[in-house]
GROMACS .gro file of N, CA, C and O in nm:
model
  260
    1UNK      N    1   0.082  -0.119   0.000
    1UNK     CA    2   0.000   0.000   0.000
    1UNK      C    3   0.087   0.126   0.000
    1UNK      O    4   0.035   0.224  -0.053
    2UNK      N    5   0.230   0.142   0.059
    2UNK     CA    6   0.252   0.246   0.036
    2UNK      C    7   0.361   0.296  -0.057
    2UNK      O    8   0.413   0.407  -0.064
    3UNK      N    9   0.390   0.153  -0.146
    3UNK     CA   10   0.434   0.165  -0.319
    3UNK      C   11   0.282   0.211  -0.378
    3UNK      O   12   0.284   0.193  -0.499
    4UNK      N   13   0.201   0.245  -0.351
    4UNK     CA   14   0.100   0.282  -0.421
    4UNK      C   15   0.066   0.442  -0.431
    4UNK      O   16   0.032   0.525  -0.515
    5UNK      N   17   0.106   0.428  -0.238
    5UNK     CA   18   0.081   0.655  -0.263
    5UNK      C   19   0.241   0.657  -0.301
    5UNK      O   20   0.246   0.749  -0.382
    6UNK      N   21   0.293   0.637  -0.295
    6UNK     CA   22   0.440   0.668  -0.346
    6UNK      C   23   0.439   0.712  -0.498
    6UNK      O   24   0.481   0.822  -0.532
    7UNK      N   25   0.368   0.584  -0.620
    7UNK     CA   26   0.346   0.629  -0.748
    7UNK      C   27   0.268   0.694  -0.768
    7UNK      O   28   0.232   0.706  -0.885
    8UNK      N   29   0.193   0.782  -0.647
    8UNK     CA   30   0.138   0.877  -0.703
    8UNK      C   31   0.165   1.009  -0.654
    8UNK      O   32   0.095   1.110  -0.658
    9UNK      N   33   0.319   0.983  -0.589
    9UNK     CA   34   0.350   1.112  -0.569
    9UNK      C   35   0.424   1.243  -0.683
    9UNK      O   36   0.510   1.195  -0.757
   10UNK      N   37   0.413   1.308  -0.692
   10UNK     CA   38   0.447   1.420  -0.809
   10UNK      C   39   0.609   1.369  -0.798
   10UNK      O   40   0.642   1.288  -0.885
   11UNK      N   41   0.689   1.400  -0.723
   11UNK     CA   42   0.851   1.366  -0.694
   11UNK      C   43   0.874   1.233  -0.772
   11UNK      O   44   0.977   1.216  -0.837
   12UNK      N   45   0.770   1.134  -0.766
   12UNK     CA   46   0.801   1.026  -0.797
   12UNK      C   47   0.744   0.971  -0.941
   12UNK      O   48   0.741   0.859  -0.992
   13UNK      N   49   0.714   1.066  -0.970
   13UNK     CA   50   0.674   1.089  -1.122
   13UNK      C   51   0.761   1.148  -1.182
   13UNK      O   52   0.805   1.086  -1.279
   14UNK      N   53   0.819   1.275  -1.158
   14UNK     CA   54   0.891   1.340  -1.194
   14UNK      C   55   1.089   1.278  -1.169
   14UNK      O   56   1.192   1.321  -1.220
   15UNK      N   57   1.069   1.184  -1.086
   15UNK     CA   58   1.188   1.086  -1.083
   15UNK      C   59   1.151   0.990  -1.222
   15UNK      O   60   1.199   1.030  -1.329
   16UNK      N   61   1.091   0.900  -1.222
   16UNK     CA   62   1.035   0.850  -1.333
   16UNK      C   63   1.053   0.901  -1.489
   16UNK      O   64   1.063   0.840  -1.595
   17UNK      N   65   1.051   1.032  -1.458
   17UNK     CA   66   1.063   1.113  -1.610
   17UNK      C   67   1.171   1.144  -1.638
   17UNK      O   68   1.202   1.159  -1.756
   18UNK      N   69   1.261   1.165  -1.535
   18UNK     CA   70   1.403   1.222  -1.547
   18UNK      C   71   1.478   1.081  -1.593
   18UNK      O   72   1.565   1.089  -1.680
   19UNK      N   73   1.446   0.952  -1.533
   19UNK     CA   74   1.516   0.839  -1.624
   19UNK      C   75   1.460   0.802  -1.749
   19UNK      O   76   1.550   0.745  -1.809
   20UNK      N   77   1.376   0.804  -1.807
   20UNK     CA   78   1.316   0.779  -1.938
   20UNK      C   79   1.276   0.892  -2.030
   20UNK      O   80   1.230   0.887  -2.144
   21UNK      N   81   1.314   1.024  -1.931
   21UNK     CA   82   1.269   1.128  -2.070
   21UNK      C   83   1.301   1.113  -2.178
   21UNK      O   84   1.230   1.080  -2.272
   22UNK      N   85   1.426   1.139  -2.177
   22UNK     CA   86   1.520   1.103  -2.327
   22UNK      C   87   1.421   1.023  -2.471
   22UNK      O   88   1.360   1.062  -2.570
   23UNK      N   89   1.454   0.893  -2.406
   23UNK     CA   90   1.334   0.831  -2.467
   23UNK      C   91   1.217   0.853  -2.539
   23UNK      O   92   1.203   0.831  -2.660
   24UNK      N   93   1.112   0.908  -2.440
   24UNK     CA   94   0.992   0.950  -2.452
   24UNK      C   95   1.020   1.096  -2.545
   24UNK      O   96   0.968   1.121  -2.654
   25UNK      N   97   1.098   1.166  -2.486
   25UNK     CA   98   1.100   1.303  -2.614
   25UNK      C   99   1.114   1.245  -2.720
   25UNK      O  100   1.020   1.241  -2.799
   26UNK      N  101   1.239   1.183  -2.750
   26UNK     CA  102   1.280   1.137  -2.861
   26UNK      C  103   1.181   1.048  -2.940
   26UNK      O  104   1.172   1.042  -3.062
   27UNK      N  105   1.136   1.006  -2.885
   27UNK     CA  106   0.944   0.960  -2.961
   27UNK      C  107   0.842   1.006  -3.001
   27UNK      O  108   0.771   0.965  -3.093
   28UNK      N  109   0.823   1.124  -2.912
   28UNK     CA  110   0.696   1.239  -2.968
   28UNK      C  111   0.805   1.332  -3.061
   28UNK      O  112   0.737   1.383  -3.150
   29UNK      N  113   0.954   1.378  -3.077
   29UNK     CA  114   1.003   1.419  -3.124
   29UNK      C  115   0.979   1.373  -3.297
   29UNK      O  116   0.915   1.421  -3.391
   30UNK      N  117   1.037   1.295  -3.286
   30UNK     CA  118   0.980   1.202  -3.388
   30UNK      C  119   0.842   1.187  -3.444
   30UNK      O  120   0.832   1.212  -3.564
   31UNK      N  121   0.743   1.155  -3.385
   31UNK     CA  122   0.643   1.182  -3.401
   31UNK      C  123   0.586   1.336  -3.457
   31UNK      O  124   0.528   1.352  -3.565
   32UNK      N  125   0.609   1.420  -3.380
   32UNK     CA  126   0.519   1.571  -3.459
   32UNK      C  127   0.625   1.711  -3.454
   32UNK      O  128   0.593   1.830  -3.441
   33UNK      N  129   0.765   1.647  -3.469
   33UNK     CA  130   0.884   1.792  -3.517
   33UNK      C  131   0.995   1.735  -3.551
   33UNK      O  132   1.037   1.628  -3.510
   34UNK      N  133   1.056   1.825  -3.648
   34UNK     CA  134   1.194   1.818  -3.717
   34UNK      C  135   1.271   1.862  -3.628
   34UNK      O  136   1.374   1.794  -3.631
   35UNK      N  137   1.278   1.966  -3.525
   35UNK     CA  138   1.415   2.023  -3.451
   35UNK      C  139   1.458   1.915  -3.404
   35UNK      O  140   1.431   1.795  -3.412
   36UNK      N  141   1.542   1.990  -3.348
   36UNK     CA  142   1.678   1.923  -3.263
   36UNK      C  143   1.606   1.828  -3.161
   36UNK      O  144   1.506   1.883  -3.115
   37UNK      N  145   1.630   1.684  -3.104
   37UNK     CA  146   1.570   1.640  -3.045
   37UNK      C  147   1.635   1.718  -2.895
   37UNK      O  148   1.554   1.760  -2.812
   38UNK      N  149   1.778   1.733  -2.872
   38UNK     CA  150   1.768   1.781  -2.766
   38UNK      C  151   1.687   1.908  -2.684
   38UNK      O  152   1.629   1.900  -2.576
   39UNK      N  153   1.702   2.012  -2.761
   39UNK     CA  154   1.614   2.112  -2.720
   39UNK      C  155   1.447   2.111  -2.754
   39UNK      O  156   1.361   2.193  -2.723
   40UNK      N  157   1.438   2.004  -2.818
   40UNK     CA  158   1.278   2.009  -2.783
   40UNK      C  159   1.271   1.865  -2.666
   40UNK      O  160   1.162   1.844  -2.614
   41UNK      N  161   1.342   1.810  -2.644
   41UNK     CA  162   1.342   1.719  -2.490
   41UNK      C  163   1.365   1.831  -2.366
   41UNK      O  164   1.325   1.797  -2.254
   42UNK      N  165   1.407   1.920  -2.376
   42UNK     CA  166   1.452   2.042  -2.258
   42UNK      C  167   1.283   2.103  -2.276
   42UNK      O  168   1.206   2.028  -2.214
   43UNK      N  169   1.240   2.171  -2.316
   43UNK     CA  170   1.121   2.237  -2.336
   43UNK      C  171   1.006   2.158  -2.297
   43UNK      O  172   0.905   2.209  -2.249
   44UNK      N  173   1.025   2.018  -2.322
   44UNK     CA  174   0.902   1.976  -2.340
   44UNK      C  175   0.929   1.908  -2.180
   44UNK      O  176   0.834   1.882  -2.106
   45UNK      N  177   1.030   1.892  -2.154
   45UNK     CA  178   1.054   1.842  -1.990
   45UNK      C  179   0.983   1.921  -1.860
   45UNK      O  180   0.924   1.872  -1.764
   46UNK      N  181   1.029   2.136  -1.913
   46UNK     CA  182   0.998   2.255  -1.815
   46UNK      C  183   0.813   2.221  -1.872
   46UNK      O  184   0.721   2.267  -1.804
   47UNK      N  185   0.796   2.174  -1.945
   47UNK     CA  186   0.662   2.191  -1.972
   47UNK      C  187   0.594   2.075  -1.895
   47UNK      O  188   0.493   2.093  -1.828
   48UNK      N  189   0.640   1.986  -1.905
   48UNK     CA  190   0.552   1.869  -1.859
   48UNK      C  191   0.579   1.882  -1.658
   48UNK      O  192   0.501   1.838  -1.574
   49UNK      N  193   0.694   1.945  -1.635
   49UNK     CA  194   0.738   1.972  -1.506
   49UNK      C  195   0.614   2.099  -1.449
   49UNK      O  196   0.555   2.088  -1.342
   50UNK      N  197   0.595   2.210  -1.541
   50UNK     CA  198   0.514   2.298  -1.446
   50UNK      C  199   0.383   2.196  -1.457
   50UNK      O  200   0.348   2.185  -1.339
   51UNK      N  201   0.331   2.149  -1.504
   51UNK     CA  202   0.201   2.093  -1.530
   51UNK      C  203   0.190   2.016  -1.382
   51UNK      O  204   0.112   2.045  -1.291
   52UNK      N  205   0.290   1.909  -1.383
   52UNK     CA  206   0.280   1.808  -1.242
   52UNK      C  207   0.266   1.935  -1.105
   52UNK      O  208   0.192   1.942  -1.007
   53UNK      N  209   0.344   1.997  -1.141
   53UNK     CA  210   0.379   2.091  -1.005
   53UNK      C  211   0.256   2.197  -1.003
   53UNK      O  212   0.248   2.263  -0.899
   54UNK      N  213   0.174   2.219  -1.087
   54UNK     CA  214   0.073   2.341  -1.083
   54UNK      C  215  -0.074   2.202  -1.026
   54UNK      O  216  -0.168   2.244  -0.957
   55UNK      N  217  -0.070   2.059  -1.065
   55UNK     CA  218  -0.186   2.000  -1.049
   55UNK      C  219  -0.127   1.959  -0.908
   55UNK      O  220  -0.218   1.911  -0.840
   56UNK      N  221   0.008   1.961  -0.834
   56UNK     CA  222   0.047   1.886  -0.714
   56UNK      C  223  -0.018   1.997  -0.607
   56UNK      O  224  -0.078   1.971  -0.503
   57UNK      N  225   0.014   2.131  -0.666
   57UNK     CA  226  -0.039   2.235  -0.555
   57UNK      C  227  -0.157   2.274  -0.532
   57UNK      O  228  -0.204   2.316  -0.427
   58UNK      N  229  -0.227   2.254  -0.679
   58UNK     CA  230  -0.395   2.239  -0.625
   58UNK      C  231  -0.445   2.184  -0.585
   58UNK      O  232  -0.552   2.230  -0.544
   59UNK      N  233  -0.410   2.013  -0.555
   59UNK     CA  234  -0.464   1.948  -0.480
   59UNK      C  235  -0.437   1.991  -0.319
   59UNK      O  236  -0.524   2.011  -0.234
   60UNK      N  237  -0.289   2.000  -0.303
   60UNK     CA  238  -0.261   2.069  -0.140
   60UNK      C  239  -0.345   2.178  -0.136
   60UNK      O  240  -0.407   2.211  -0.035
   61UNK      N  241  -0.351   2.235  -0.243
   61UNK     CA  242  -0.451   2.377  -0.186
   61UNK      C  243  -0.620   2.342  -0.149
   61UNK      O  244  -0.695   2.418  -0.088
   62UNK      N  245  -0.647   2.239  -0.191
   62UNK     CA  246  -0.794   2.206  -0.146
   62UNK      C  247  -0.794   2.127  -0.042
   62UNK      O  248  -0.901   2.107   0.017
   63UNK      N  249  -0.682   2.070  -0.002
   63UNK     CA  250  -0.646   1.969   0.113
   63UNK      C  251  -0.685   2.065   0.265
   63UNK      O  252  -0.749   2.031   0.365
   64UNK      N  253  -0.608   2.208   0.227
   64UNK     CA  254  -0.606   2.254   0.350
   64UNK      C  255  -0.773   2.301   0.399
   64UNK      O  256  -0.823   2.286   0.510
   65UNK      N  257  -0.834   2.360   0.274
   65UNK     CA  258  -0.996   2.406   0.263
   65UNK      C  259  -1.101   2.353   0.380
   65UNK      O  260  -1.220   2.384   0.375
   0.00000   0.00000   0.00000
């Protein structure tokens, strides 16, 4: 049970992404752009990073309510 709130912690998602990003950019990279795979793996990382971190704080923010 608590490998379970663990994978659903934001940190532990965002650990998760930091070993397989590469990967995963380099797939949607592929998929829908010609640039550079590195700098669209950097962009698309700060992007997918505020997203976890803007849905991690709204939930704390209704937690406290």
């Amino acid at each position: 049970m608590k490998f379970l709130k663990m994978a659903l912690d934001a940190d532990f998602l965002l650990f998760i992404l930091g070993i397989f990003w590469l990967d995963i950019a380099g797939y949607i990279q592929n998929s829908i752009a010609t640039c550079n795979p590195k700098i669209f793996g950097f962009v698309l990382a700060v992007v997918v990073y505020k997203i976890i971190k803007c849905i991690v704080s709204r939930k704390k923010h209704k937690r406290k309510k």
